[in-house]
Amino acid sequence: MMVSLLREFVREILTEKTFADLGSAKNQWTDVPEEEIAIHTPDVDLDDEVFDLVQTAYAGLEGGNIKIKSAEDLPGEYTYFDVIDVDDDPAPDAVVFGKMRGAALKIGGMGHDGAAGKRISVTRMIDLVKQPGTFAEVSGRPADIALAEGVPIVEDEEKARSLIQRDLEWVGEYPGKEGKGWYKRQYGPGASHLKMIVGNV
């Protein structure tokens, strides 16, 4: 038992990293392996840095991100983490994360530092969902930006349900909104959210 614990301790010391330790160039998106983010130690490392970005991005929403409440929740179900540093300090400034849904990549969320990374996180998400085999559920401002950028909308109810694989209330057209792919989804005990799928799927 002690040998096993010692080996685990040594493994964490050897593999513990911050984003700066990865040696990525400034202004360059880096695909960070989920295994790196899965390491949790008392020190500030990658999972803490990514969580800080997510927490900042979702601070304006009641309850924050419903799936990521602490650094220990990472990577969770997510297998894709695209991270970038754009300013003078070595900490990352933006992240876009997601997971595979069948053969497609579903973008699950974004994070940013509230400053330089805010806009580029949205821009990166838009760039990604324009690529073949990538999609995202969006609402609010990200949905407006995606529509303005001409990202394709999934307007077929059957296709939307096959991509989401969750209970949803199909709406189609919604007063005052562009597109015909709107639906409502329930998250926990709160009110339902109006969303749509955008992407190249």
CSV table of C-alpha atoms in Angstrom, one decimal:
chain,number,residue,atom,x,y,z
A,1,MET,CA,0.0,0.0,0.0
A,2,MET,CA,2.8,2.4,1.0
A,3,VAL,CA,4.7,1.6,-2.2
A,4,SER,CA,1.6,2.3,-4.3
A,5,LEU,CA,1.0,5.6,-2.6
A,6,LEU,CA,4.7,6.6,-3.0
A,7,ARG,CA,4.6,5.8,-6.7
A,8,GLU,CA,1.5,7.9,-7.2
A,9,PHE,CA,3.2,10.8,-5.3
A,10,VAL,CA,6.3,10.5,-7.5
A,11,ARG,CA,4.1,10.4,-10.6
A,12,GLU,CA,2.3,13.6,-9.7
A,13,ILE,CA,5.6,15.4,-9.0
A,14,LEU,CA,7.1,14.3,-12.3
A,15,THR,CA,4.0,15.2,-14.4
A,16,GLU,CA,2.7,18.2,-12.6
A,17,LYS,CA,2.7,21.2,-15.1
A,18,THR,CA,1.4,24.6,-15.7
A,19,PHE,CA,0.6,25.8,-19.2
A,20,ALA,CA,3.9,27.6,-19.3
A,21,ASP,CA,5.7,24.3,-18.7
A,22,LEU,CA,4.3,23.0,-22.0
A,23,GLY,CA,6.5,25.5,-23.9
A,24,SER,CA,3.8,26.7,-26.2
A,25,ALA,CA,4.5,29.8,-28.3
A,26,LYS,CA,2.5,33.0,-27.5
A,27,ASN,CA,-0.6,33.5,-29.6
A,28,GLN,CA,-0.6,29.8,-30.6
A,29,TRP,CA,-3.5,27.5,-29.8
A,30,THR,CA,-2.3,24.3,-28.1
A,31,ASP,CA,-4.2,21.0,-27.8
A,32,VAL,CA,-3.5,20.1,-24.2
A,33,PRO,CA,-3.9,16.4,-23.4
A,34,GLU,CA,-6.7,15.7,-21.0
A,35,GLU,CA,-4.3,13.5,-19.0
A,36,GLU,CA,-2.4,16.7,-18.0
A,37,ILE,CA,-5.5,18.4,-16.8
A,38,ALA,CA,-6.6,15.3,-14.9
A,39,ILE,CA,-3.7,15.7,-12.4
A,40,HIS,CA,-4.8,17.4,-9.2
A,41,THR,CA,-2.3,18.6,-6.6
A,42,PRO,CA,-2.3,21.2,-3.9
A,43,ASP,CA,-0.1,23.5,-6.1
A,44,VAL,CA,-1.4,25.6,-8.9
A,45,ASP,CA,-1.1,23.7,-12.2
A,46,LEU,CA,-3.0,23.2,-15.4
A,47,ASP,CA,-6.3,22.1,-14.0
A,48,ASP,CA,-6.4,25.2,-11.8
A,49,GLU,CA,-5.4,27.5,-14.7
A,50,VAL,CA,-8.1,26.1,-16.9
A,51,PHE,CA,-10.7,26.2,-14.2
A,52,ASP,CA,-10.0,29.9,-13.5
A,53,LEU,CA,-10.7,30.6,-17.1
A,54,VAL,CA,-14.0,28.7,-17.1
A,55,GLN,CA,-15.1,30.2,-13.8
A,56,THR,CA,-14.5,33.7,-15.2
A,57,ALA,CA,-16.3,33.1,-18.4
A,58,TYR,CA,-19.4,31.7,-16.6
A,59,ALA,CA,-19.4,34.2,-13.7
A,60,GLY,CA,-22.4,36.0,-15.1
A,61,LEU,CA,-24.6,32.9,-15.2
A,62,GLU,CA,-26.4,31.9,-12.1
A,63,GLY,CA,-24.6,28.8,-10.7
A,64,GLY,CA,-21.7,29.2,-13.2
A,65,ASN,CA,-20.9,26.3,-15.4
A,66,ILE,CA,-23.2,23.5,-14.4
A,67,LYS,CA,-20.6,20.7,-15.0
A,68,ILE,CA,-17.4,22.4,-13.8
A,69,LYS,CA,-17.6,23.7,-10.3
A,70,SER,CA,-14.0,23.2,-9.2
A,71,ALA,CA,-10.6,22.2,-10.7
A,72,GLU,CA,-11.3,18.7,-9.5
A,73,ASP,CA,-14.2,18.4,-12.0
A,74,LEU,CA,-11.7,18.6,-14.8
A,75,PRO,CA,-11.4,17.0,-17.3
A,76,GLY,CA,-14.7,15.4,-16.5
A,77,GLU,CA,-16.3,14.1,-19.7
A,78,TYR,CA,-14.3,16.4,-21.9
A,79,THR,CA,-11.4,15.1,-24.0
A,80,TYR,CA,-10.5,18.2,-26.0
A,81,PHE,CA,-8.9,21.3,-24.6
A,82,ASP,CA,-7.6,24.0,-26.9
A,83,VAL,CA,-5.6,26.6,-24.9
A,84,ILE,CA,-3.8,29.8,-25.7
A,85,ASP,CA,-1.7,32.5,-24.0
A,86,VAL,CA,-1.8,36.0,-25.7
A,87,ASP,CA,-0.5,38.5,-23.1
A,88,ASP,CA,2.7,39.2,-21.2
A,89,ASP,CA,2.2,36.9,-18.2
A,90,PRO,CA,2.8,33.1,-18.6
A,91,ALA,CA,-0.8,32.0,-17.6
A,92,PRO,CA,-3.2,30.9,-20.3
A,93,ASP,CA,-5.9,33.4,-21.4
A,94,ALA,CA,-8.5,31.4,-23.2
A,95,VAL,CA,-9.7,27.8,-23.6
A,96,VAL,CA,-12.2,26.0,-25.8
A,97,PHE,CA,-13.2,22.5,-24.6
A,98,GLY,CA,-15.3,19.7,-25.9
A,99,LYS,CA,-15.7,16.0,-26.4
A,100,MET,CA,-16.4,13.5,-29.2
A,101,ARG,CA,-20.0,12.7,-30.0
A,102,GLY,CA,-19.8,9.8,-32.3
A,103,ALA,CA,-17.5,10.8,-35.2
A,104,ALA,CA,-18.1,14.5,-34.5
A,105,LEU,CA,-16.5,16.9,-32.0
A,106,LYS,CA,-19.0,18.7,-29.8
A,107,ILE,CA,-17.7,22.0,-28.4
A,108,GLY,CA,-18.9,22.0,-24.8
A,109,GLY,CA,-17.8,25.4,-23.6
A,110,MET,CA,-15.2,28.2,-23.4
A,111,GLY,CA,-13.2,30.0,-20.8
A,112,HIS,CA,-11.3,33.2,-20.7
A,113,ASP,CA,-9.5,35.7,-18.4
A,114,GLY,CA,-12.1,38.4,-18.7
A,115,ALA,CA,-9.6,40.5,-20.7
A,116,ALA,CA,-7.5,39.6,-23.8
A,117,GLY,CA,-8.9,36.1,-23.9
A,118,LYS,CA,-12.6,37.0,-24.0
A,119,ARG,CA,-13.0,37.8,-27.6
A,120,ILE,CA,-10.5,35.2,-28.9
A,121,SER,CA,-12.3,32.4,-27.1
A,122,VAL,CA,-15.5,33.1,-29.0
A,123,THR,CA,-13.5,33.6,-32.3
A,124,ARG,CA,-11.8,30.3,-31.8
A,125,MET,CA,-15.1,28.5,-31.2
A,126,ILE,CA,-16.5,30.0,-34.4
A,127,ASP,CA,-13.4,28.9,-36.3
A,128,LEU,CA,-13.8,25.4,-34.9
A,129,VAL,CA,-17.5,24.9,-35.7
A,130,LYS,CA,-16.8,25.9,-39.3
A,131,GLN,CA,-14.5,22.9,-39.6
A,132,PRO,CA,-16.0,19.6,-40.9
A,133,GLY,CA,-17.3,17.3,-38.2
A,134,THR,CA,-17.5,20.0,-35.5
A,135,PHE,CA,-20.6,21.5,-33.8
A,136,ALA,CA,-21.7,23.4,-30.7
A,137,GLU,CA,-24.9,24.2,-28.8
A,138,VAL,CA,-25.2,27.9,-28.5
A,139,SER,CA,-27.5,30.6,-27.1
A,140,GLY,CA,-27.4,34.3,-26.4
A,141,ARG,CA,-24.4,36.3,-27.7
A,142,PRO,CA,-22.4,33.3,-29.0
A,143,ALA,CA,-25.5,32.3,-31.1
A,144,ASP,CA,-25.8,35.8,-32.5
A,145,ILE,CA,-22.1,35.8,-33.4
A,146,ALA,CA,-22.2,32.4,-35.0
A,147,LEU,CA,-25.2,33.5,-37.1
A,148,ALA,CA,-23.6,36.7,-38.1
A,149,GLU,CA,-20.5,34.7,-39.2
A,150,GLY,CA,-22.6,32.5,-41.4
A,151,VAL,CA,-22.0,29.3,-39.5
A,152,PRO,CA,-24.4,26.6,-40.7
A,153,ILE,CA,-27.5,25.9,-38.5
A,154,VAL,CA,-28.9,22.4,-37.9
A,155,GLU,CA,-32.6,23.0,-38.7
A,156,ASP,CA,-33.6,19.3,-39.0
A,157,GLU,CA,-35.2,18.2,-35.7
A,158,GLU,CA,-34.3,14.5,-36.1
A,159,LYS,CA,-30.6,15.4,-36.8
A,160,ALA,CA,-30.6,17.8,-33.8
A,161,ARG,CA,-31.9,15.1,-31.5
A,162,SER,CA,-29.3,12.6,-32.8
A,163,LEU,CA,-26.5,15.0,-32.1
A,164,ILE,CA,-27.7,16.2,-28.6
A,165,GLN,CA,-28.9,12.8,-27.4
A,166,ARG,CA,-30.8,14.5,-24.5
A,167,ASP,CA,-34.4,15.4,-23.9
A,168,LEU,CA,-35.3,18.6,-25.6
A,169,GLU,CA,-38.4,20.6,-26.7
A,170,TRP,CA,-38.3,21.4,-30.4
A,171,VAL,CA,-39.3,24.9,-31.2
A,172,GLY,CA,-38.0,25.5,-34.8
A,173,GLU,CA,-38.7,29.2,-35.5
A,174,TYR,CA,-38.7,31.5,-32.5
A,175,PRO,CA,-40.1,35.0,-32.6
A,176,GLY,CA,-37.4,37.6,-33.0
A,177,LYS,CA,-34.7,35.0,-33.7
A,178,GLU,CA,-33.0,34.1,-36.9
A,179,GLY,CA,-33.0,30.5,-38.1
A,180,LYS,CA,-35.4,27.5,-37.7
A,181,GLY,CA,-33.3,25.3,-35.5
A,182,TRP,CA,-34.3,26.5,-32.0
A,183,TYR,CA,-35.1,24.2,-29.1
A,184,LYS,CA,-35.4,24.3,-25.3
A,185,ARG,CA,-33.4,22.2,-22.9
A,186,GLN,CA,-33.7,21.8,-19.2
A,187,TYR,CA,-30.6,22.0,-17.0
A,188,GLY,CA,-31.3,21.0,-13.4
A,189,PRO,CA,-34.3,22.5,-11.6
A,190,GLY,CA,-34.0,25.9,-13.2
A,191,ALA,CA,-35.8,27.4,-16.3
A,192,SER,CA,-35.3,25.8,-19.7
A,193,HIS,CA,-32.7,27.4,-22.0
A,194,LEU,CA,-33.3,28.4,-25.7
A,195,LYS,CA,-30.5,26.9,-27.8
A,196,MET,CA,-29.6,25.9,-31.3
A,197,ILE,CA,-26.9,23.8,-32.9
A,198,VAL,CA,-24.4,25.4,-35.2
A,199,GLY,CA,-21.6,23.7,-37.0
A,200,ASN,CA,-20.4,21.7,-40.0
A,201,VAL,CA,-22.1,18.4,-39.4
